[in-house]
mmCIF file of C-alpha atoms in Angstrom:
data_model
loop_
_atom_site.group_PDB
_atom_site.id
_atom_site.type_symbol
_atom_site.label_atom_id
_atom_site.label_comp_id
_atom_site.label_asym_id
_atom_site.label_seq_id
_atom_site.Cartn_x
_atom_site.Cartn_y
_atom_site.Cartn_z
ATOM 1 C CA MET A 1 -83.324 -82.137 138.293
ATOM 2 C CA THR A 2 -80.302 -82.294 135.896
ATOM 3 C CA GLU A 3 -78.088 -80.342 138.048
ATOM 4 C CA LEU A 4 -78.979 -82.359 141.614
ATOM 5 C CA TYR A 5 -78.447 -85.619 139.812
ATOM 6 C CA GLY A 6 -74.841 -85.148 139.142
ATOM 7 C CA TYR A 7 -74.321 -84.252 143.350
ATOM 8 C CA ILE A 8 -76.670 -87.369 143.829
ATOM 9 C CA LYS A 9 -74.521 -89.016 141.554
ATOM 10 C CA ALA A 10 -71.369 -87.671 142.683
ATOM 11 C CA LEU A 11 -71.879 -88.775 146.296
ATOM 12 C CA HIS A 12 -73.361 -91.964 145.508
ATOM 13 C CA LEU A 13 -69.651 -93.163 143.939
ATOM 14 C CA ILE A 14 -67.910 -91.178 147.081
ATOM 15 C CA PHE A 15 -70.045 -93.690 149.100
ATOM 16 C CA VAL A 16 -69.646 -96.533 147.027
ATOM 17 C CA ILE A 17 -65.828 -96.110 146.754
ATOM 18 C CA THR A 18 -65.325 -95.869 150.619
ATOM 19 C CA TRP A 19 -68.061 -98.672 151.470
ATOM 20 C CA PHE A 20 -65.416 -100.831 149.134
ATOM 21 C CA ALA A 21 -62.520 -99.433 150.930
ATOM 22 C CA GLY A 22 -63.896 -100.450 154.193
ATOM 23 C CA LEU A 23 -65.025 -104.091 152.584
ATOM 24 C CA PHE A 24 -61.337 -104.392 151.055
ATOM 25 C CA TYR A 25 -59.628 -103.642 154.463
ATOM 26 C CA VAL A 26 -61.585 -105.132 157.046
ATOM 27 C CA PRO A 27 -61.239 -108.595 156.386
ATOM 28 C CA ARG A 28 -57.401 -108.067 156.120
ATOM 29 C CA LEU A 29 -57.789 -106.577 159.723
ATOM 30 C CA PHE A 30 -59.608 -110.274 160.307
ATOM 31 C CA ILE A 31 -56.533 -112.147 159.168
ATOM 32 C CA ASN A 32 -54.202 -110.255 161.535
ATOM 33 C CA HIS A 33 -56.595 -110.550 164.453
ATOM 34 C CA ILE A 34 -57.001 -114.511 163.733
ATOM 35 C CA GLU A 35 -53.024 -114.789 163.357
ATOM 36 C CA ALA A 36 -52.396 -112.822 166.304
ATOM 37 C CA SER A 37 -54.466 -114.566 168.218
ATOM 38 C CA LEU A 38 -51.726 -117.724 167.620
ATOM 39 C CA ARG A 39 -49.161 -115.866 169.025
ATOM 40 C CA PRO A 40 -47.725 -116.331 172.511
ATOM 41 C CA SER A 41 -48.758 -114.218 175.473
ATOM 42 C CA PRO A 42 -48.325 -111.498 175.524
ATOM 43 C CA GLU A 43 -47.879 -110.181 172.197
ATOM 44 C CA LYS A 44 -51.030 -112.272 171.628
ATOM 45 C CA GLU A 45 -53.436 -109.871 174.060
ATOM 46 C CA ILE A 46 -51.564 -106.741 172.741
ATOM 47 C CA LEU A 47 -52.155 -107.459 169.330
ATOM 48 C CA THR A 48 -55.676 -108.878 169.551
ATOM 49 C CA LYS A 49 -56.744 -105.425 171.596
ATOM 50 C CA GLU A 50 -55.051 -103.305 168.854
ATOM 51 C CA PHE A 51 -56.965 -105.132 166.267
ATOM 52 C CA LYS A 52 -60.195 -105.275 167.818
ATOM 53 C CA LEU A 53 -59.578 -101.538 168.013
ATOM 54 C CA MET A 54 -58.553 -100.671 164.555
ATOM 55 C CA THR A 55 -61.732 -103.068 163.073
ATOM 56 C CA LYS A 56 -63.820 -101.120 165.257
ATOM 57 C CA ARG A 57 -63.049 -97.681 164.273
ATOM 58 C CA LEU A 58 -63.150 -98.524 161.085
ATOM 59 C CA TRP A 59 -66.645 -101.171 161.114
ATOM 60 C CA TYR A 60 -68.969 -97.880 162.750
ATOM 61 C CA ILE A 61 -66.480 -95.047 161.496
ATOM 62 C CA ILE A 62 -65.873 -96.074 157.622
ATOM 63 C CA THR A 63 -67.762 -98.822 156.587
ATOM 64 C CA TRP A 64 -71.091 -98.978 157.933
ATOM 65 C CA PRO A 65 -71.829 -94.905 157.188
ATOM 66 C CA SER A 66 -70.473 -95.529 153.715
ATOM 67 C CA ALA A 67 -72.997 -98.778 152.960
ATOM 68 C CA ILE A 68 -75.699 -96.207 154.492
ATOM 69 C CA LEU A 69 -75.139 -93.645 152.126
ATOM 70 C CA ALA A 70 -74.352 -95.171 149.201
ATOM 71 C CA ILE A 71 -77.617 -97.150 149.274
ATOM 72 C CA VAL A 72 -79.414 -93.636 150.330
ATOM 73 C CA PHE A 73 -78.087 -91.889 147.587
ATOM 74 C CA ALA A 74 -78.797 -95.198 144.823
ATOM 75 C CA ILE A 75 -82.254 -95.025 145.959
ATOM 76 C CA TRP A 76 -82.481 -91.272 145.171
ATOM 77 C CA LEU A 77 -80.673 -92.009 141.809
ATOM 78 C CA LEU A 78 -83.286 -94.069 140.761
ATOM 79 C CA VAL A 79 -86.205 -91.947 142.379
ATOM 80 C CA LEU A 80 -84.496 -88.949 139.703
ATOM 81 C CA LEU A 81 -84.639 -91.633 136.938
ATOM 82 C CA PRO A 82 -87.041 -94.698 137.610
ATOM 83 C CA ALA A 83 -86.627 -95.632 133.379
ATOM 84 C CA TRP A 84 -83.368 -97.667 134.658
ATOM 85 C CA LEU A 85 -85.346 -99.842 136.585
ATOM 86 C CA GLN A 86 -86.283 -101.031 132.893
ATOM 87 C CA GLN A 87 -83.177 -101.878 132.166
ATOM 88 C CA PRO A 88 -81.945 -105.452 131.995
ATOM 89 C CA TRP A 89 -78.594 -104.507 132.957
ATOM 90 C CA MET A 90 -79.860 -102.624 136.151
ATOM 91 C CA HIS A 91 -81.805 -105.901 137.593
ATOM 92 C CA VAL A 92 -78.233 -107.726 136.902
ATOM 93 C CA LYS A 93 -76.421 -104.585 138.952
ATOM 94 C CA LEU A 94 -78.990 -104.260 141.786
ATOM 95 C CA ALA A 95 -78.476 -108.350 141.897
ATOM 96 C CA PHE A 96 -74.669 -107.992 142.906
ATOM 97 C CA VAL A 97 -75.873 -104.844 144.991
ATOM 98 C CA VAL A 98 -77.969 -107.653 147.213
ATOM 99 C CA LEU A 99 -74.960 -109.721 147.059
ATOM 100 C CA LEU A 100 -72.637 -106.850 148.135
ATOM 101 C CA ILE A 101 -74.956 -106.285 151.173
ATOM 102 C CA LEU A 102 -74.877 -109.802 152.007
ATOM 103 C CA TYR A 103 -71.378 -109.975 152.133
ATOM 104 C CA HIS A 104 -71.279 -106.659 154.262
ATOM 105 C CA LEU A 105 -73.433 -108.527 156.434
ATOM 106 C CA LYS A 106 -71.330 -111.771 156.808
ATOM 107 C CA ASN A 107 -68.547 -109.444 157.442
ATOM 108 C CA HIS A 108 -70.781 -107.763 160.123
ATOM 109 C CA GLN A 109 -71.265 -111.213 161.946
ATOM 110 C CA ILE A 110 -67.319 -112.021 161.350
ATOM 111 C CA PHE A 111 -66.606 -108.885 163.112
ATOM 112 C CA LYS A 112 -69.043 -109.390 165.758
ATOM 113 C CA GLN A 113 -67.695 -112.924 166.567
ATOM 114 C CA LEU A 114 -63.747 -111.691 166.648
ATOM 115 C CA GLN A 115 -64.835 -108.981 169.272
ATOM 116 C CA ARG A 116 -65.564 -111.522 171.467
ATOM 117 C CA ASP A 117 -62.592 -113.839 170.535
ATOM 118 C CA ASP A 118 -64.841 -116.165 168.823
ATOM 119 C CA ILE A 119 -62.489 -117.474 166.199
ATOM 120 C CA ARG A 120 -64.176 -119.589 163.556
ATOM 121 C CA TYR A 121 -62.194 -119.012 160.384
ATOM 122 C CA THR A 122 -58.550 -119.992 159.102
ATOM 123 C CA SER A 123 -56.853 -116.667 158.030
ATOM 124 C CA ASN A 124 -56.687 -118.713 154.989
ATOM 125 C CA PHE A 125 -60.272 -118.676 154.358
ATOM 126 C CA MET A 126 -60.274 -115.017 155.229
ATOM 127 C CA ARG A 127 -57.647 -114.461 152.812
ATOM 128 C CA ILE A 128 -59.820 -115.982 149.832
ATOM 129 C CA TRP A 129 -63.073 -114.505 151.273
ATOM 130 C CA ASN A 130 -61.678 -111.244 151.251
ATOM 131 C CA GLU A 131 -61.774 -111.419 147.147
ATOM 132 C CA GLY A 132 -65.782 -111.259 147.501
ATOM 133 C CA ALA A 133 -65.843 -107.456 147.155
ATOM 134 C CA THR A 134 -63.344 -107.299 144.349
ATOM 135 C CA ILE A 135 -65.386 -109.783 142.316
ATOM 136 C CA ILE A 136 -68.475 -108.032 143.111
ATOM 137 C CA LEU A 137 -66.672 -104.488 142.056
ATOM 138 C CA PHE A 138 -65.567 -105.664 138.825
ATOM 139 C CA ALA A 139 -69.329 -107.452 137.805
ATOM 140 C CA VAL A 140 -70.459 -103.905 139.107
ATOM 141 C CA VAL A 141 -68.323 -101.526 137.218
ATOM 142 C CA PHE A 142 -68.414 -103.303 133.872
ATOM 143 C CA LEU A 143 -72.139 -103.464 134.233
ATOM 144 C CA VAL A 144 -72.192 -99.467 135.055
ATOM 145 C CA VAL A 145 -69.996 -98.341 132.593
ATOM 146 C CA LEU A 146 -71.175 -100.196 129.117
ATOM 147 C CA LYS A 147 -74.526 -99.985 130.524
ATOM 148 C CA SER A 148 -75.454 -104.026 129.101
ATOM 149 C CA THR A 149 -75.789 -107.083 130.423
ATOM 150 C CA ILE A 150 -73.068 -107.718 127.907
ATOM 151 C CA SER A 151 -73.042 -111.530 126.674
ATOM 152 C CA TRP A 152 -73.628 -113.620 129.890
ATOM 153 C CA VAL A 153 -71.136 -115.745 128.628
ATOM 154 C CA TYR A 154 -68.459 -113.384 128.737
ATOM 155 C CA GLY A 155 -69.356 -111.875 131.965
ATOM 156 C CA VAL A 156 -69.444 -115.480 133.372
ATOM 157 C CA VAL A 157 -66.086 -116.396 131.801
ATOM 158 C CA GLY A 158 -64.595 -112.907 132.965
ATOM 159 C CA ILE A 159 -65.743 -113.499 136.706
ATOM 160 C CA ILE A 160 -64.753 -117.332 136.609
ATOM 161 C CA ALA A 161 -61.125 -116.055 135.203
ATOM 162 C CA LEU A 162 -60.887 -113.204 137.694
ATOM 163 C CA GLY A 163 -61.961 -116.072 140.507
ATOM 164 C CA VAL A 164 -58.930 -118.491 139.061
ATOM 165 C CA LEU A 165 -56.442 -115.425 139.198
ATOM 166 C CA LEU A 166 -57.345 -114.247 142.414
ATOM 167 C CA MET A 167 -56.982 -117.774 143.579
ATOM 168 C CA LEU A 168 -53.725 -118.604 142.128
ATOM 169 C CA GLY A 169 -52.757 -115.602 143.802
ATOM 170 C CA ILE A 170 -53.780 -116.603 147.124
ATOM 171 C CA LYS A 171 -52.025 -119.966 146.333
ATOM 172 C CA LEU A 172 -48.970 -118.141 145.277
ATOM 173 C CA TYR A 173 -48.676 -115.846 148.625
ATOM 174 C CA LYS A 174 -49.299 -118.948 150.568
ATOM 175 C CA ARG A 175 -46.084 -120.518 149.140
ATOM 176 C CA ILE A 176 -44.286 -117.343 149.522
ATOM 177 C CA ARG A 177 -45.256 -117.106 153.298
ATOM 178 C CA ALA A 178 -44.447 -120.705 154.113
ATOM 179 C CA LYS A 179 -41.141 -120.201 152.854
ATOM 180 C CA ASN A 180 -40.104 -116.844 154.693
ATOM 181 C CA PRO A 181 -43.198 -116.096 157.363
ATOM 182 C CA ASP A 182 -42.319 -112.135 157.234
ATOM 183 C CA ALA A 183 -43.259 -111.863 153.366
#
C-alpha cells in the first residue's frame, strides 16, 4: 500500500496541476474572445473563430480530463487513508475543492455561452473572475502543506489580503491599458 500511495499521490498532483493550468488559462481566453468580439469585421470573425477553437481544445483535451482524473485519484487516496477524513484541515480542504468544482462548472457554462457568441460578461469582470482559481489554490496548498486549519483568523486575513492584492493588480493593469491599449 505504501508504494501504491506514492504513485497515486503523484498522479493526483500532476492532474491537479494540469487542471489548474486549464482553469488559469481558460478565463484568459474568455477575455480575449470578449475583446475580439468588439473589433471591426473581418478581424472580429477571424479572432473569435480562433479563440473558440483554442478554448474548445483547452477545455476538452486538458481541463476536463484533468479535473476528472484529479478527483478520481483524490478519492483513491482517501480510500487508502480514510483517517484523513477525521482531520479538520481535510474538511476545510474538501470545502475548497467543492468551491473549485463549482468554479469549474461556472467556467463550463461561460465556455458554452461564448461558443454560441452569447457574451454576458465584460472583459473586466472576467479579469476578476480569473482570480478565483488563484485564491482557491492558495487556500488548498497552505492547508495541505501545513495540515492544519491554522488559526481561522490568520487564514481569513490571508485570503482577504490576497484578494485585495489581486484586485489592486487588476486596477493597475486597467490603468496601464487605458494609457496604452497594446500593454
